Coordinates of C-alpha atoms and ligand atoms in Angstrom, one line a residue:
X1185 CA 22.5 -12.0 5.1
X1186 CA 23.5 -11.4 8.5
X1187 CA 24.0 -14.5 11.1
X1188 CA 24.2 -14.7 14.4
X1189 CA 22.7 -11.1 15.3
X1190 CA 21.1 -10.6 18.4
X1191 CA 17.4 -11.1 18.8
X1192 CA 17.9 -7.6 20.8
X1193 CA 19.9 -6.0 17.7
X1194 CA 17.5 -7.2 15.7
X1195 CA 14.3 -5.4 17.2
X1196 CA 16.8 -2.5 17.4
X1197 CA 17.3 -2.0 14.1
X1198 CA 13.4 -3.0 13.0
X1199 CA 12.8 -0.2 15.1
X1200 CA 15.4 2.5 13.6
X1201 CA 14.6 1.6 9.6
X1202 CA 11.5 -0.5 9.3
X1203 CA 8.2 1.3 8.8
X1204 CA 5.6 -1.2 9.5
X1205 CA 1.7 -1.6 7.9
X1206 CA -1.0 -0.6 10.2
X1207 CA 1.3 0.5 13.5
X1208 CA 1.2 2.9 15.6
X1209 CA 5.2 3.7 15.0
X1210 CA 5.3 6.5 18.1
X1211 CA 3.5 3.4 20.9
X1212 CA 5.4 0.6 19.2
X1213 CA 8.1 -0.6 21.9
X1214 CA 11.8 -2.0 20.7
X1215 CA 11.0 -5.6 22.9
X1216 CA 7.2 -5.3 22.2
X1217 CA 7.8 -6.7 18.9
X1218 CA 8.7 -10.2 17.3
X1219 CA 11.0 -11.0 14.7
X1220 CA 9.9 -14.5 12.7
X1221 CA 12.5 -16.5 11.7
X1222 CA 11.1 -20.1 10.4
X1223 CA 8.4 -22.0 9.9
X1224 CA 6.6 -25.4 9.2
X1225 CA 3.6 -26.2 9.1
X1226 CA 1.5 -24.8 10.9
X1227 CA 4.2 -23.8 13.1
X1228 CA 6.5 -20.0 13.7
X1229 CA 9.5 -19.5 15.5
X1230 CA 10.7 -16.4 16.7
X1231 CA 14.2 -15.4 17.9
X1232 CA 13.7 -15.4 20.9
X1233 CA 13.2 -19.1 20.7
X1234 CA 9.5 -19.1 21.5
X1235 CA 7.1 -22.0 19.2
X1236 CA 4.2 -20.2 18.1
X1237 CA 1.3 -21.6 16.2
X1238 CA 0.3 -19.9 13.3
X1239 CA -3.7 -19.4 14.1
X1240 CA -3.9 -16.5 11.0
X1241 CA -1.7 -18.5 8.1
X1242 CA 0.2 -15.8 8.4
X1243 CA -2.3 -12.9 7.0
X1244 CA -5.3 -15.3 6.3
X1245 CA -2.7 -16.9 3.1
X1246 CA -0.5 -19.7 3.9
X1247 CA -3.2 -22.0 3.0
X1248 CA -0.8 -24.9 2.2
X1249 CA 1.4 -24.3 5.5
X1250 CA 4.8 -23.4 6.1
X1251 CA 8.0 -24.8 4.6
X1252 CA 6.9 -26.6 1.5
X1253 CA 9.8 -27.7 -0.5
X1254 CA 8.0 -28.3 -3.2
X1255 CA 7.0 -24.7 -3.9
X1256 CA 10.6 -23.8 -3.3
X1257 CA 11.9 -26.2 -5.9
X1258 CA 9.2 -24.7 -8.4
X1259 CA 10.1 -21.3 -8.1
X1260 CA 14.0 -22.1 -8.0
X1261 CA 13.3 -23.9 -11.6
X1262 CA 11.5 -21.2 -13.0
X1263 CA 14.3 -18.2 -11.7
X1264 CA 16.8 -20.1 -13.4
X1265 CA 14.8 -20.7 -16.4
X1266 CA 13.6 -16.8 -16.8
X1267 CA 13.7 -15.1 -13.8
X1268 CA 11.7 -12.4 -15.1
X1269 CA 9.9 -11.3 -18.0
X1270 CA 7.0 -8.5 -18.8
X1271 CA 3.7 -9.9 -20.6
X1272 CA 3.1 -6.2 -22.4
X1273 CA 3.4 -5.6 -25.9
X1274 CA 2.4 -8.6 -27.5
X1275 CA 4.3 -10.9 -24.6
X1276 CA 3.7 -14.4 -22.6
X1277 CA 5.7 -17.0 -21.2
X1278 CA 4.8 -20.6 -20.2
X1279 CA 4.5 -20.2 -16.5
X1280 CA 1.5 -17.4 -16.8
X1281 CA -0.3 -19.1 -19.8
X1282 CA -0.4 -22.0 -17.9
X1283 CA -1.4 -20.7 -14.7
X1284 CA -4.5 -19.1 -16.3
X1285 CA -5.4 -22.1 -17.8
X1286 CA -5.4 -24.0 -14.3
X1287 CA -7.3 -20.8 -12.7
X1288 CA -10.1 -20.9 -15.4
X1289 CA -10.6 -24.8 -14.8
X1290 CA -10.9 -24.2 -10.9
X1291 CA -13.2 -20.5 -11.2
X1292 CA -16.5 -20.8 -11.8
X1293 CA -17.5 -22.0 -15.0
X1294 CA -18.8 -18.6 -16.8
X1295 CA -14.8 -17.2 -15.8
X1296 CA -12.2 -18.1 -17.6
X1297 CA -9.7 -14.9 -17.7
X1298 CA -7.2 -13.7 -15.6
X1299 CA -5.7 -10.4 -15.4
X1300 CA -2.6 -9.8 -13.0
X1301 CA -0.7 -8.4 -10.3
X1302 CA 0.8 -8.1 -6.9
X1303 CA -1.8 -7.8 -4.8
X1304 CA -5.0 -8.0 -3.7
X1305 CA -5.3 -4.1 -3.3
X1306 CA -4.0 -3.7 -6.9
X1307 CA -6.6 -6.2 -8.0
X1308 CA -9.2 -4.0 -6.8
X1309 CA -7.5 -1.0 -8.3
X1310 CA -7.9 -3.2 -11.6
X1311 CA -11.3 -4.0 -10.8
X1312 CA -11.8 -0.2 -10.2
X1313 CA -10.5 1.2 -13.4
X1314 CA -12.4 -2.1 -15.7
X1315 CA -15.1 -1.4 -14.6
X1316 CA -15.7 1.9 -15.5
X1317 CA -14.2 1.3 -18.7
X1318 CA -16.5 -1.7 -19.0
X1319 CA -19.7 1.1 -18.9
X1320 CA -17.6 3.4 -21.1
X1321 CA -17.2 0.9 -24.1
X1322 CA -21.2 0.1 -23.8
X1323 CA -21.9 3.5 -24.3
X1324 CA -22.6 4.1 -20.5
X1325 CA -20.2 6.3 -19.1
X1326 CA -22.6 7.8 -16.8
X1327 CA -22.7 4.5 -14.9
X1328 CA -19.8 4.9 -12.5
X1329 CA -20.5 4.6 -9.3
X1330 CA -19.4 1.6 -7.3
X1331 CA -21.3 0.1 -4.4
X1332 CA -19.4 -1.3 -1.6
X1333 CA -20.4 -1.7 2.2
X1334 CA -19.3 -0.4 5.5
X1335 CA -16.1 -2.0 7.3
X1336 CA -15.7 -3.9 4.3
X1337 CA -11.9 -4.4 3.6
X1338 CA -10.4 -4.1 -0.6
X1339 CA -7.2 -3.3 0.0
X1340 CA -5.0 -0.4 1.2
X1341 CA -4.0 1.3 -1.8
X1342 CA -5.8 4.8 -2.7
X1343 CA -8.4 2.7 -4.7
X1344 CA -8.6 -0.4 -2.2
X1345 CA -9.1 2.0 1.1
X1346 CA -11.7 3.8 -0.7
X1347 CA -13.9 0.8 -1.5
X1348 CA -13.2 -0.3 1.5
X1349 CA -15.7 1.0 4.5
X1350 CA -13.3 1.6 7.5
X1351 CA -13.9 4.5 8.7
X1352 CA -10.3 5.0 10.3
X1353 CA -8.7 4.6 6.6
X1354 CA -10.7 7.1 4.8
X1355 CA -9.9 9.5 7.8
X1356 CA -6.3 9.4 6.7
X1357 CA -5.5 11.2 2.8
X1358 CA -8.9 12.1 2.3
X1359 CA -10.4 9.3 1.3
X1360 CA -12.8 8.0 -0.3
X1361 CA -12.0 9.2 -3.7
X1362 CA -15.7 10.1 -5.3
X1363 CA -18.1 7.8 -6.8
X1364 CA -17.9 5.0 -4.1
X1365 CA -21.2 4.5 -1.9
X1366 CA -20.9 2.5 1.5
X1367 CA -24.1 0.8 2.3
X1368 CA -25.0 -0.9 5.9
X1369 CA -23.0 -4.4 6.2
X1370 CA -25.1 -7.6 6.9
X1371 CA -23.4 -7.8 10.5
X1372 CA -25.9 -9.6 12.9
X1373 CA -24.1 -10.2 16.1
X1374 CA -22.9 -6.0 16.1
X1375 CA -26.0 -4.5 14.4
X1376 CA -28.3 -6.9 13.6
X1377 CA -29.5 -8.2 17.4
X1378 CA -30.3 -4.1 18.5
X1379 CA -32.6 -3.9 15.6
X1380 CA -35.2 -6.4 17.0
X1381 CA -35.3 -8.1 13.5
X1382 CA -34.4 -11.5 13.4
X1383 CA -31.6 -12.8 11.7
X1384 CA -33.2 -13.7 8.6
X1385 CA -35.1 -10.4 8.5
X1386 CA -32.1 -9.0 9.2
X1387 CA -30.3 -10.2 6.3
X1388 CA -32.9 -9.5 4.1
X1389 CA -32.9 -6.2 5.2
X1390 CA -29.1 -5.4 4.6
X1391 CA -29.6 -7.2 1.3
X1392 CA -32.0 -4.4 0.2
X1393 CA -30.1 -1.8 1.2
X1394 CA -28.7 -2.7 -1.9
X1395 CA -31.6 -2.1 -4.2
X1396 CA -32.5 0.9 -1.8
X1397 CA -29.0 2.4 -2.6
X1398 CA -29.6 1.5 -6.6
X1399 CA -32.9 3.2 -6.6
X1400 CA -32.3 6.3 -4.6
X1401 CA -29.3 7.0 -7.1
X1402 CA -30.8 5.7 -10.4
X1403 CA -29.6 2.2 -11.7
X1404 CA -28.1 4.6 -14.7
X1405 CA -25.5 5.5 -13.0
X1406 CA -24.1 2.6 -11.1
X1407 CA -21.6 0.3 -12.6
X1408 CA -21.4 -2.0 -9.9
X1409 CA -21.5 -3.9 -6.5
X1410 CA -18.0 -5.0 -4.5
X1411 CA -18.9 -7.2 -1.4
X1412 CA -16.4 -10.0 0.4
X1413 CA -18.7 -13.3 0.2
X1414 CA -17.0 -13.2 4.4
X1415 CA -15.7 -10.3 5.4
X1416 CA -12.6 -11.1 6.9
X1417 CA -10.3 -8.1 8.2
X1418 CA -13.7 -6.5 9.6
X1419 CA -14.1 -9.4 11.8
X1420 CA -15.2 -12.6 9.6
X1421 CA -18.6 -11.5 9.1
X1422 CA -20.6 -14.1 8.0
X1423 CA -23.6 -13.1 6.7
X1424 CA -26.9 -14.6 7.8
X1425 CA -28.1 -17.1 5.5
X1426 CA -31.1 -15.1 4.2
X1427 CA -28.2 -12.7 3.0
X1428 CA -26.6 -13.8 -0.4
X1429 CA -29.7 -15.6 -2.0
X1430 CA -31.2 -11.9 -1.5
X1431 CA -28.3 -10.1 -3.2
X1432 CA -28.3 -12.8 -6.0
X1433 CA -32.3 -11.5 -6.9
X1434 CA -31.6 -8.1 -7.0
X1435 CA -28.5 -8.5 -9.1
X1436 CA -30.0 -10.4 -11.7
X1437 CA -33.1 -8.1 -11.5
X1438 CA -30.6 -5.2 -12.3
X1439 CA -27.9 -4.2 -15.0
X1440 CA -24.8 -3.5 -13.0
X1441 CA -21.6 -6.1 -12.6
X1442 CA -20.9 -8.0 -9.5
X1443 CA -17.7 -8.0 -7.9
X1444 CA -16.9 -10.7 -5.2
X1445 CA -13.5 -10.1 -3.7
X1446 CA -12.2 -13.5 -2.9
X1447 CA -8.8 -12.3 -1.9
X1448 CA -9.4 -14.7 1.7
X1449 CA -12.4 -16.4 0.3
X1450 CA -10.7 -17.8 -2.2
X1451 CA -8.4 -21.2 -2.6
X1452 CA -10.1 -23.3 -0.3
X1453 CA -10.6 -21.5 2.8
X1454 CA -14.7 -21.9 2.9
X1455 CA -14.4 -25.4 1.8
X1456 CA -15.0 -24.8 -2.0
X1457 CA -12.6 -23.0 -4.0
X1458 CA -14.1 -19.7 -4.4
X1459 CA -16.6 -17.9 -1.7
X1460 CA -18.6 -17.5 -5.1
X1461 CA -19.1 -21.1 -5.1
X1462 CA -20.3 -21.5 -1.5
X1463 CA -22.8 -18.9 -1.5
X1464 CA -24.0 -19.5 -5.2
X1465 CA -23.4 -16.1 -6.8
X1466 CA -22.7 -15.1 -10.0
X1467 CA -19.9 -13.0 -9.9
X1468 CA -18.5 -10.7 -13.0
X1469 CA -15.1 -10.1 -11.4
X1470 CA -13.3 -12.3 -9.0
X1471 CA -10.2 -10.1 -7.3
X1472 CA -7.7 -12.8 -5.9
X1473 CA -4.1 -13.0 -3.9
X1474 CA -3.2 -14.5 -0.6
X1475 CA -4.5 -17.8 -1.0
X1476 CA -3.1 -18.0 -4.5
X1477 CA 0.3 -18.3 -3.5
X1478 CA -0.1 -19.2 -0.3
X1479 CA 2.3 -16.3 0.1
X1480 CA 5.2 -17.9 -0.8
X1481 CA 5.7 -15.2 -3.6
X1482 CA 3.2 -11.6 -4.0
X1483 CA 0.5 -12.4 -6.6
X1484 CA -2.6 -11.6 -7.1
X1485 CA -4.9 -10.5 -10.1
X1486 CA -8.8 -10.2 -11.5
X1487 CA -10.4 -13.2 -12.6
X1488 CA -13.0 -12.3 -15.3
X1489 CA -16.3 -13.5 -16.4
X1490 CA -17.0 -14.0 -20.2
X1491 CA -19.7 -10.9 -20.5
X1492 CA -16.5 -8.5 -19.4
X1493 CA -13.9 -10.5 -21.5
X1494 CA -16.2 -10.1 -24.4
X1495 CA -16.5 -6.4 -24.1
X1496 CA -12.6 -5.8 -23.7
X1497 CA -12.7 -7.9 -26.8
X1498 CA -14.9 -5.7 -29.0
X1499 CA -12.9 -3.4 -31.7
X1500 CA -14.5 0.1 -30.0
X1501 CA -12.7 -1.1 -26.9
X1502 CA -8.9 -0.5 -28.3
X1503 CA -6.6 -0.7 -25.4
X1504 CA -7.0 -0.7 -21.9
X1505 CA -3.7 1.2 -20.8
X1506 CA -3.9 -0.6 -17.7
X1507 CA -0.7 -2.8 -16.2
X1508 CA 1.9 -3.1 -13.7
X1509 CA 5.7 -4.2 -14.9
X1510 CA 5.1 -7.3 -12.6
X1511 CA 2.0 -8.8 -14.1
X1512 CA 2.2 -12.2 -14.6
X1513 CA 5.8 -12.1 -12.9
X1514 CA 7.1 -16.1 -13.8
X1515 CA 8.8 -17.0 -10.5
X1516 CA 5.3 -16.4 -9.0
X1517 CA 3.1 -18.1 -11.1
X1518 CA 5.6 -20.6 -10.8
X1519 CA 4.6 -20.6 -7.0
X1520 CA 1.4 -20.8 -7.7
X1521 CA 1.3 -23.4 -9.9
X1522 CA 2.9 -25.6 -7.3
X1523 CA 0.5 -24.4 -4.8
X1524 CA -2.6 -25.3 -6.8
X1525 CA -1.2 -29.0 -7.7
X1526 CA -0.5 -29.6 -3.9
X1527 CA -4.2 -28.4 -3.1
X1528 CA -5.5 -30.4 -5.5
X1529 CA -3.0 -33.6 -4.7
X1530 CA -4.0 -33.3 -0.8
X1531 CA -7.7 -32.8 -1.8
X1532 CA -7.4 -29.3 0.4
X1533 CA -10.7 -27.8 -0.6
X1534 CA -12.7 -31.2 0.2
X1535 CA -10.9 -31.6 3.8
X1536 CA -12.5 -28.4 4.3
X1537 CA -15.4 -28.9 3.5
X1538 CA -15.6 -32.7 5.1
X1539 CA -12.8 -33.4 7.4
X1540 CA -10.5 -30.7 9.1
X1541 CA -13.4 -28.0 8.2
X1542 CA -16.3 -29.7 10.0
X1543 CA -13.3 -31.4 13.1
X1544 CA -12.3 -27.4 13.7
X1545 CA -16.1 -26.2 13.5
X1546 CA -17.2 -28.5 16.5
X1547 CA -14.4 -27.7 18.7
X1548 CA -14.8 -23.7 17.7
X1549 CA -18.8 -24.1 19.0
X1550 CA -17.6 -25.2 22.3
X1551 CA -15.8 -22.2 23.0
X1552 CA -18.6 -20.5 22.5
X1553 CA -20.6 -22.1 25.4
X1554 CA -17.1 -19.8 27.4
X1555 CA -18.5 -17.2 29.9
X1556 CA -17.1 -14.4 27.6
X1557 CA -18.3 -15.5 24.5
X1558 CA -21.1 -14.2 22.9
X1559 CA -21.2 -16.0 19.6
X1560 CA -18.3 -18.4 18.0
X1561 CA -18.5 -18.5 14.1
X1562 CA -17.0 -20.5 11.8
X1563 CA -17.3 -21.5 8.0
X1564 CA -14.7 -23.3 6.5
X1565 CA -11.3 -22.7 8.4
X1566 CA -12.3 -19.2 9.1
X1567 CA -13.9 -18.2 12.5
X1568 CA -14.6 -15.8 15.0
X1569 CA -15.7 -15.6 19.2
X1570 CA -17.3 -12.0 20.2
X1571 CA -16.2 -11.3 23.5
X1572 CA -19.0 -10.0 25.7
X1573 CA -18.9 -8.9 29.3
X1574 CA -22.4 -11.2 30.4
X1575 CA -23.2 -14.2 28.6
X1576 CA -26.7 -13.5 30.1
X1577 CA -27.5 -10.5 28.2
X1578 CA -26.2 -10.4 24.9
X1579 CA -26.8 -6.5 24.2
X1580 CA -24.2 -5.6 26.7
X1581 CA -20.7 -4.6 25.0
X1582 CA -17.4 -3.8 26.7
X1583 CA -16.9 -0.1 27.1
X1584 CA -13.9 1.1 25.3
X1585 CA -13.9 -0.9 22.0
X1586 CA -10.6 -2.9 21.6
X1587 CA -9.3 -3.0 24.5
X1588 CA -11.0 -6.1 25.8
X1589 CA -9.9 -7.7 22.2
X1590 CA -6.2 -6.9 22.6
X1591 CA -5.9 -8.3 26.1
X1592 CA -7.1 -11.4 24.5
X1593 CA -5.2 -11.2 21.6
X1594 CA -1.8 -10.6 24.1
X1595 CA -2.8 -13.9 26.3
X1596 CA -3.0 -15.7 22.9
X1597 CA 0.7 -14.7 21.7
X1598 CA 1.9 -15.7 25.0
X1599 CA 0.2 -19.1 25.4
X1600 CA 1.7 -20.0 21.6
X1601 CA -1.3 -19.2 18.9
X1602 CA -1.4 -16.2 16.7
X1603 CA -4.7 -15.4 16.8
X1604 CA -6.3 -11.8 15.8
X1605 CA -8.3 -9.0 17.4
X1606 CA -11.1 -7.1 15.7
X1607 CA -13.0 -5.2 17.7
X1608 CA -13.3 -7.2 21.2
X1609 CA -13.7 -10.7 18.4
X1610 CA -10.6 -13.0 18.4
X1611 CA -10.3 -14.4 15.1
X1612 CA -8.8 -17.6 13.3
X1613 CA -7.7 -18.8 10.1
X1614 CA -5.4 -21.1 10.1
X1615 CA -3.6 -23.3 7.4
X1616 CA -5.8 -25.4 5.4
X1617 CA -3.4 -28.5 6.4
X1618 CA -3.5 -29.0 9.7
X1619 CA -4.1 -32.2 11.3
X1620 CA -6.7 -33.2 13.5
X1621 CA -4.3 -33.0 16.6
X1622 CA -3.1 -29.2 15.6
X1623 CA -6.9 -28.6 15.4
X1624 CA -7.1 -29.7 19.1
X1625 CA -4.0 -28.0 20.0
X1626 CA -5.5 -24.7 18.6
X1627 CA -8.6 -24.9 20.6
X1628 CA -7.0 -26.3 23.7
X1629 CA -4.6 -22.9 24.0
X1630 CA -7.9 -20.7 22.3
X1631 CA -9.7 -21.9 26.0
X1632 CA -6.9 -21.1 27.9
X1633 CA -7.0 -17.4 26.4
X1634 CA -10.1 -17.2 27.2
X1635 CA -9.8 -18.5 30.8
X1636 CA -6.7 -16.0 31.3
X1637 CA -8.8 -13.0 29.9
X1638 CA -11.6 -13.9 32.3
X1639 CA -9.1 -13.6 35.0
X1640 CA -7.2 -10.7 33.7
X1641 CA -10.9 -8.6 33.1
X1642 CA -12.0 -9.7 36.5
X1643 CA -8.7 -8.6 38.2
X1644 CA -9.1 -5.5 36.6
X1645 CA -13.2 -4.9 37.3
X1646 CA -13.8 -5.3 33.8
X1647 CA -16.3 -8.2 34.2
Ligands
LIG2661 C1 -6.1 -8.8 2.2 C2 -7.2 -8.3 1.3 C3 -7.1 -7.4 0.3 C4 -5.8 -6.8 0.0 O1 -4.8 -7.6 -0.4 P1 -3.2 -7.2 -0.3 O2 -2.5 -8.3 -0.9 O3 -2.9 -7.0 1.2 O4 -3.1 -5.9 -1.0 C5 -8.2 -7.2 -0.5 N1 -9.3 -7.7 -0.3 C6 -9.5 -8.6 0.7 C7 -10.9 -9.2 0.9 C8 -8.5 -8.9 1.6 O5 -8.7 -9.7 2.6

C-alpha cells in the first residue's frame, strides 16, 4: 500500500473512485469526508490527526474494541493453515465445525444450527428463501407471506430492503419484492404518545397489529414474522415492555415461524447474548453478523432452531440449492472464534448487563433531564436522546425532519465522539469494553453536543 499520501490526496481520490453506501455522491464534498486510519479501543484516528471516539463501534459491531492482537494472530494462523476453502459438496474444515459448535452452546437452547455467510443482509436473504421452503416441504406452499414492520431495518440487499420497512429504500428499484407485509412498529416516543394510549396500551396495541395482519390475510398463508428484538438503524427502538410478552402469546397461539434478527442484538450488546434471551422469545431463526466478528472479518449467517433443522432433515426435503462460495470462509470463523473466547474471558455479556451496562445507563438518563431532550433510552450499550424543540411539551417536533439531528450529529464529530443521527435522535453504541472513565468521557462530550446544538438552534431561531 501507499505511504505517506496526503490526507488531501486521499479524500481526492475517495472522491474520483469510491462509491460509498447510503451517500448522497452529487452533495458529498472532497474535505467533508474523513479517512480512518487506526484504532484502539475504543478509540479512531483520522488523517488529519484528529482522536475520535468511536460512540457507534464502528457500525453497531466492534463489540470487543479496536486493535485486538489477539484476533489478528487467530486469523493470521488460520490464512496460513488454509486460507480458504468452500463447505459445498460434502465439505468442512475445523475452523467452521468448531465455530458452530461454540454458537450452538451460547444460542438459545432449542438452536443449535448455523447456516453461513457474509452478511447480515444475506442472512435475511437465507432467512427469506428457508422459509418458504420450510412451508413448501410441509405441504404448505401457500403459506408465504412474511410479516415484517415499518422502519424496521434487514439489510440492503433486494431481499433485506424489502423486509425492511424504510420507506426511502423501497422507493429506489421497486421494492418491496411481493409477499412482504409492513405492519405499524411499536415506536412510543414517535407514534405512540399522539395516540393518547399509554405506553403499555400502546404496546399491546402494536403487538396485535400482528394477529390483526394474520387474521385479515388468513393464517394459511403466512409463513412467518421478522422483527429486531431493538430496532437499531430506525433509531434504537425499544419497545415498551408490554410489547414482546404480547408477540410471544400470539406466536405460540399461531402456526407460523418467528424470525428475530439479532444482527446488533446479538453478542452481548443488550447484556445477554442474544436480544432473544432478554426479551424471552422463542425465536425459529436467529440472522446474525456484526457482533459476531466484531468486524474484524465479514461474517454472518442464520442460526436455526431444531423444528426447521428437522424439516431440512426430512428425505422429501432433498436439497436446498441455497449457498454463497464464502460460507463458512476459515479466516473468518477463525476471527470469530477469537472474538467469542475474548467475550467470554472478559465476561463481556455480564459487564453489560451489571457493570459498564448499568455505569453507561445512569449517565445516559441525565442527559435526558438536557433542555432538548425529549426521552434518553438505553438497554444494554445501545441508546438513544430524541431531540425536541420544548421540553415542556413533548408533542412538539422540529419542522424539517433531520436537520435538527445532523446539526447534532456535526457538533458530535467535532467535539471527538462518533455518534449517529436518525431522524432528530442521536444515537450510541459503543464497544462493549470500555471502561468506566471512557463511559464518562462519552457522556461528558454527548453534553457538550447537546449544549453546542442548543446554541447553534437558538442562533439560528430554531428553538
Ligand atoms: C446491519 C443490519 C443488517 C444488515 O447487515 P449487513 O452486514 O450490513 O448486511 C441486518 N439486520 C439488522 C438488524 C442490522 O442492523
Amino acid at each position: 500500500m501507499r505511504v505517506n499520501v496526503s490526507s488531501h490526496d486521499l479524500k481526492v481520490s475517495d472522491h474520483a473512485h469510491h462509491f460509498h453506501p447510503f451517500t448522497d455522491h452529487g452533495a458529498l464534498g472532497v474535505d467533508e469526508r474523513r479517512v480512518i486510519s487506526r484504532a484502539d479501543g475504543v478509540w479512531l484516528w483520522d488523517t488529519d490527526g484528529n482522536r475520535i471516539m468511536d460512540g457507534m463501534a464502528g457500525l453497531w459491531c466492534v463489540n470487543v474494541g479496536h486493535g485486538r492482537n489477539e484476533i489478528v494472530e487467530a486469523v493470521r494462523a488460520q490464512m496460513s493453515e488454509l486460507a480458504y476453502y468452500n463447505t459445498f459438496f460434502k465439505t468442512s474444515h475445523p475452523p467452521v465445525i468448531e465455530l458452530s459448535e461454540k454458537i450452538a452452546e451460547i444460542a438459545p437452547d432449542h438452536m443449535n444450527m448455523v447456516v453461513y455467510g457474509s452478511s447480515g443482509s444475506d442472512a435475511n436473504d437465507t432467512v427469506f428463501r428457508m422459509v418458504r421452503t420450510y412451508w413448501d416441504v410441509m405441504g404448505k406452499p401457500e403459506k408465504k407471506v412474511i410479516i415484517s414492520r415499518k422502519n424496521a431495518y434487514h439489510g440492503s440487499t433486494v431481499a433485506g430492503a424489502s423486509l425492511g420497512g424504510m420507506g426511502g429504500m423501497h422507493g429506489q428499484g421497486g421494492l418491496p419484492v411481493p409477499g412482504i407485509h409492513h405492519i405499524d412498529q411499536p415506536y412510543w416516543f414517535g407514534e405512540g404518545m399522539k395516540t393518547g394510549m399509554s405506553e403499555e396500551e400502546f404496546g399491546i396495541w402494536a403487538a396485535r397489529e400482528l394477529d390483526r395482519a394474520i387474521e385479515e390475510m388468513g393464517e394459511d398463508k403466512i409463513a412467518a414474522f421478522i422483527a429486531e428484538p431493538i430496532q437499531g438503524a430506525g433509531g434504537v427502538i425499544v419497545p415498551p415492555a408490554s410489547y414482546w410478552p404480547e408477540v410471544k402469546k400470539i406466536l405460540e397461539a399461531r402456526d407460523i415461524l418467528f424470525v428475530s434478527d439479532e444482527v446488533i442484538c446479538g453478542f452481548g450488546r443488550t447484556g445477554e447474548w442474544f436480544g432473544a434471551d432478554y426479551y424471552g422469545t422463542k425465536p425459529d431463526f436467529m440472522p446474525i453478523a456484526k457482533g459476531l466478528t466484531s468486524g474484524y472479518l465479514p461474517l454472518g449467517g442464520v442460526i436455526i432452531s431444531d423444528r426447521v433443522k428437522e424439516v431440512f432433515h426430512r428425505s422429501e426435503a432433498g436439497e436446498f440449492y441455497h449457498g454463497y462460495t464464502y460460507s463458512g470462509h476459515p479466516a473468518a470463523c477463525a476471527a470469530a472464534l477469537a472474538n467469542l473466547e475474548i467475550m467470554k474471558r472478559e465476561n463481556l455479556v455480564g459487564r453489560v448487563k451489571n457493570d459498564i451496562g448499568p455505569f453507561m445507563q445512569k449517565l445516559w438518563a441525565e442527559l435526558g433531564e438536557h433542555d432538548l431532550v425529549g426521552e434518553a433510552r438505553m438497554v444494554g450499550l445501545v441508546g438513544a436522546l430524541e431531540l425536541v424543540p420544548q421540553k415542556s411539551d413533548l408533542s412538539r417536533r422540529f419542522d424539517n425532519v433531520g436537520r435538527v439531528g445532523t446539526i447534532a450529529r456535526d457538533h458530535s464529530f467535532k467535539n471527538g465522539l462518533v455518534m449517529r443521527a436518525v431522524r432528530d435522535s442521536l444515537i450510541i453504541s459503543p464497544p462493549l469494553v470500555m471502561s468506566e472513565e471512557e463511559a464518562s468521557e462519552m457522556a461528558a462530550t454527548a453534553k457538550k453536543t447537546l449544549d453546542d446544538t442548543w446554541k447553534t438552534l437558538k442562533a439560528d431561531g430554531l428553538v
